C-alpha atoms as a PDB file:
ATOM      1  CA  MET A   1       0.000   0.000   0.000  1.00  0.00           C
ATOM      2  CA  ASP A   2       1.353   3.385  -1.027  1.00  0.00           C
ATOM      3  CA  VAL A   3       0.129   6.549   0.700  1.00  0.00           C
ATOM      4  CA  SER A   4       0.376   9.937  -0.967  1.00  0.00           C
ATOM      5  CA  ALA A   5      -1.281  13.336  -1.055  1.00  0.00           C
ATOM      6  CA  ALA A   6      -4.539  13.335  -2.976  1.00  0.00           C
ATOM      7  CA  THR A   7      -5.057  15.665  -5.914  1.00  0.00           C
ATOM      8  CA  GLU A   8      -8.148  17.183  -7.462  1.00  0.00           C
ATOM      9  CA  ALA A   9      -8.062  14.307  -9.964  1.00  0.00           C
ATOM     10  CA  ASP A  10      -8.778  11.963  -7.018  1.00  0.00           C
ATOM     11  CA  ILE A  11     -12.013  13.739  -6.039  1.00  0.00           C
ATOM     12  CA  PRO A  12     -14.318  11.477  -8.124  1.00  0.00           C
ATOM     13  CA  VAL A  13     -12.979   8.301  -6.492  1.00  0.00           C
ATOM     14  CA  ILE A  14     -13.090   9.966  -3.051  1.00  0.00           C
ATOM     15  CA  MET A  15     -16.748  10.760  -3.655  1.00  0.00           C
ATOM     16  CA  GLN A  16     -17.334   7.194  -4.819  1.00  0.00           C
ATOM     17  CA  LEU A  17     -15.851   5.834  -1.583  1.00  0.00           C
ATOM     18  CA  GLU A  18     -17.979   8.215   0.511  1.00  0.00           C
ATOM     19  CA  ARG A  19     -21.052   6.814  -1.201  1.00  0.00           C
ATOM     20  CA  ILE A  20     -20.470   3.152  -0.354  1.00  0.00           C
ATOM     21  CA  ASP A  21     -23.631   1.799   1.266  1.00  0.00           C
ATOM     22  CA  GLY A  22     -23.697   2.439   4.990  1.00  0.00           C
ATOM     23  CA  TYR A  23     -20.827   4.944   5.092  1.00  0.00           C
ATOM     24  CA  GLU A  24     -22.775   8.209   4.999  1.00  0.00           C
ATOM     25  CA  PRO A  25     -24.054   8.067   8.611  1.00  0.00           C
ATOM     26  CA  LEU A  26     -20.556   7.164   9.808  1.00  0.00           C
ATOM     27  CA  VAL A  27     -18.381   9.586   7.859  1.00  0.00           C
ATOM     28  CA  GLY A  28     -20.600  11.924   5.867  1.00  0.00           C
ATOM     29  CA  ARG A  29     -20.123  13.021   2.301  1.00  0.00           C
ATOM     30  CA  TRP A  30     -19.451  16.150   0.320  1.00  0.00           C
ATOM     31  CA  GLU A  31     -20.117  17.187  -3.232  1.00  0.00           C
ATOM     32  CA  ALA A  32     -17.255  17.793  -5.671  1.00  0.00           C
ATOM     33  CA  ASP A  33     -17.264  21.577  -5.193  1.00  0.00           C
ATOM     34  CA  GLN A  34     -16.815  21.231  -1.409  1.00  0.00           C
ATOM     35  CA  HIS A  35     -13.945  18.761  -1.872  1.00  0.00           C
ATOM     36  CA  ALA A  36     -12.333  21.117  -4.398  1.00  0.00           C
ATOM     37  CA  VAL A  37     -12.360  23.927  -1.828  1.00  0.00           C
ATOM     38  CA  GLU A  38     -11.148  21.729   1.034  1.00  0.00           C
ATOM     39  CA  ILE A  39      -8.355  20.002  -0.901  1.00  0.00           C
ATOM     40  CA  LYS A  40      -6.864  23.422  -1.774  1.00  0.00           C
ATOM     41  CA  ASN A  41      -7.005  24.662   1.828  1.00  0.00           C
ATOM     42  CA  PRO A  42      -3.450  24.573   3.245  1.00  0.00           C
ATOM     43  CA  ALA A  43      -4.830  23.731   6.704  1.00  0.00           C
ATOM     44  CA  ASN A  44      -6.136  20.425   5.305  1.00  0.00           C
ATOM     45  CA  LYS A  45      -4.370  17.362   4.016  1.00  0.00           C
ATOM     46  CA  TYR A  46      -6.067  14.780   1.835  1.00  0.00           C
ATOM     47  CA  LEU A  47      -4.324  11.417   1.705  1.00  0.00           C
ATOM     48  CA  VAL A  48      -5.037   8.412  -0.488  1.00  0.00           C
ATOM     49  CA  ALA A  49      -3.833   4.833  -0.261  1.00  0.00           C
ATOM     50  CA  ARG A  50      -3.238   2.982  -3.491  1.00  0.00           C
ATOM     51  CA  GLU A  51      -2.761  -0.683  -4.219  1.00  0.00           C
ATOM     52  CA  GLY A  52      -1.928  -1.597  -7.769  1.00  0.00           C
ATOM     53  CA  GLY A  53      -2.719   1.958  -8.843  1.00  0.00           C
ATOM     54  CA  GLU A  54      -6.253   1.779  -7.450  1.00  0.00           C
ATOM     55  CA  VAL A  55      -7.349   4.080  -4.596  1.00  0.00           C
ATOM     56  CA  VAL A  56      -8.372   1.757  -1.768  1.00  0.00           C
ATOM     57  CA  ALA A  57      -8.722   4.324   1.036  1.00  0.00           C
ATOM     58  CA  PHE A  58      -8.617   8.031   1.773  1.00  0.00           C
ATOM     59  CA  ALA A  59      -8.419  10.320   4.756  1.00  0.00           C
ATOM     60  CA  ILE A  60      -9.007  14.001   5.348  1.00  0.00           C
ATOM     61  CA  LEU A  61      -6.941  15.688   8.037  1.00  0.00           C
ATOM     62  CA  GLN A  62      -7.835  19.185   9.186  1.00  0.00           C
ATOM     63  CA  GLY A  63      -5.820  21.699  11.164  1.00  0.00           C
ATOM     64  CA  VAL A  64      -2.432  20.472   9.970  1.00  0.00           C
ATOM     65  CA  THR A  65      -1.031  24.008  10.139  1.00  0.00           C
ATOM     66  CA  THR A  66      -2.128  24.733  13.697  1.00  0.00           C
ATOM     67  CA  PRO A  67       0.682  25.667  16.081  1.00  0.00           C
ATOM     68  CA  HIS A  68      -1.023  23.569  18.769  1.00  0.00           C
ATOM     69  CA  ARG A  69      -0.036  20.323  17.005  1.00  0.00           C
ATOM     70  CA  CYS A  70      -3.617  19.102  17.166  1.00  0.00           C
ATOM     71  CA  VAL A  71      -4.939  17.554  13.965  1.00  0.00           C
ATOM     72  CA  ARG A  72      -8.525  16.489  13.348  1.00  0.00           C
ATOM     73  CA  LEU A  73      -9.134  13.283  11.433  1.00  0.00           C
ATOM     74  CA  ARG A  74     -12.205  14.493   9.588  1.00  0.00           C
ATOM     75  CA  ARG A  75     -12.824  11.412   7.516  1.00  0.00           C
ATOM     76  CA  ILE A  76     -11.267   8.019   6.811  1.00  0.00           C
ATOM     77  CA  ILE A  77     -12.728   5.412   4.495  1.00  0.00           C
ATOM     78  CA  ALA A  78     -11.490   2.097   3.143  1.00  0.00           C
ATOM     79  CA  ARG A  79     -13.024   0.586   0.016  1.00  0.00           C
ATOM     80  CA  ASN A  80     -13.251  -2.957   1.409  1.00  0.00           C
ATOM     81  CA  PRO A  81     -14.062  -3.059   5.126  1.00  0.00           C
ATOM     82  CA  GLN A  82     -13.120  -5.985   7.361  1.00  0.00           C
ATOM     83  CA  ARG A  83      -9.927  -6.753   5.420  1.00  0.00           C
ATOM     84  CA  GLY A  84      -7.486  -4.715   7.503  1.00  0.00           C
ATOM     85  CA  THR A  85      -6.928  -2.041   4.856  1.00  0.00           C
ATOM     86  CA  GLY A  86      -8.402   0.735   6.993  1.00  0.00           C
ATOM     87  CA  SER A  87      -6.389  -0.232  10.073  1.00  0.00           C
ATOM     88  CA  LYS A  88      -3.160  -0.390   8.091  1.00  0.00           C
ATOM     89  CA  PHE A  89      -3.941   2.924   6.390  1.00  0.00           C
ATOM     90  CA  LEU A  90      -4.753   4.616   9.721  1.00  0.00           C
ATOM     91  CA  ARG A  91      -1.381   3.570  11.134  1.00  0.00           C
ATOM     92  CA  MET A  92       0.312   5.004   8.037  1.00  0.00           C
ATOM     93  CA  VAL A  93      -1.625   8.266   8.302  1.00  0.00           C
END
């Protein structure tokens, strides 16, 4: 699993992951325009995990520029739950 910063090109797959059945009450979801604003905000960091070139998880961190060294994990989603991907990704985040 490779973890890297997400780009605006990743927004469609991020939205797809947010819309997996059962995830909305747990993590919420945004439309593309909201993601486009948030991904450009320097106080936020979007991360994606890829396996074989496919995005298998993403996370949104907020407050990464705060001097208080307190970061909010706004959202974390793994494509295939119950396989350990999310746990591994969280440790990498």
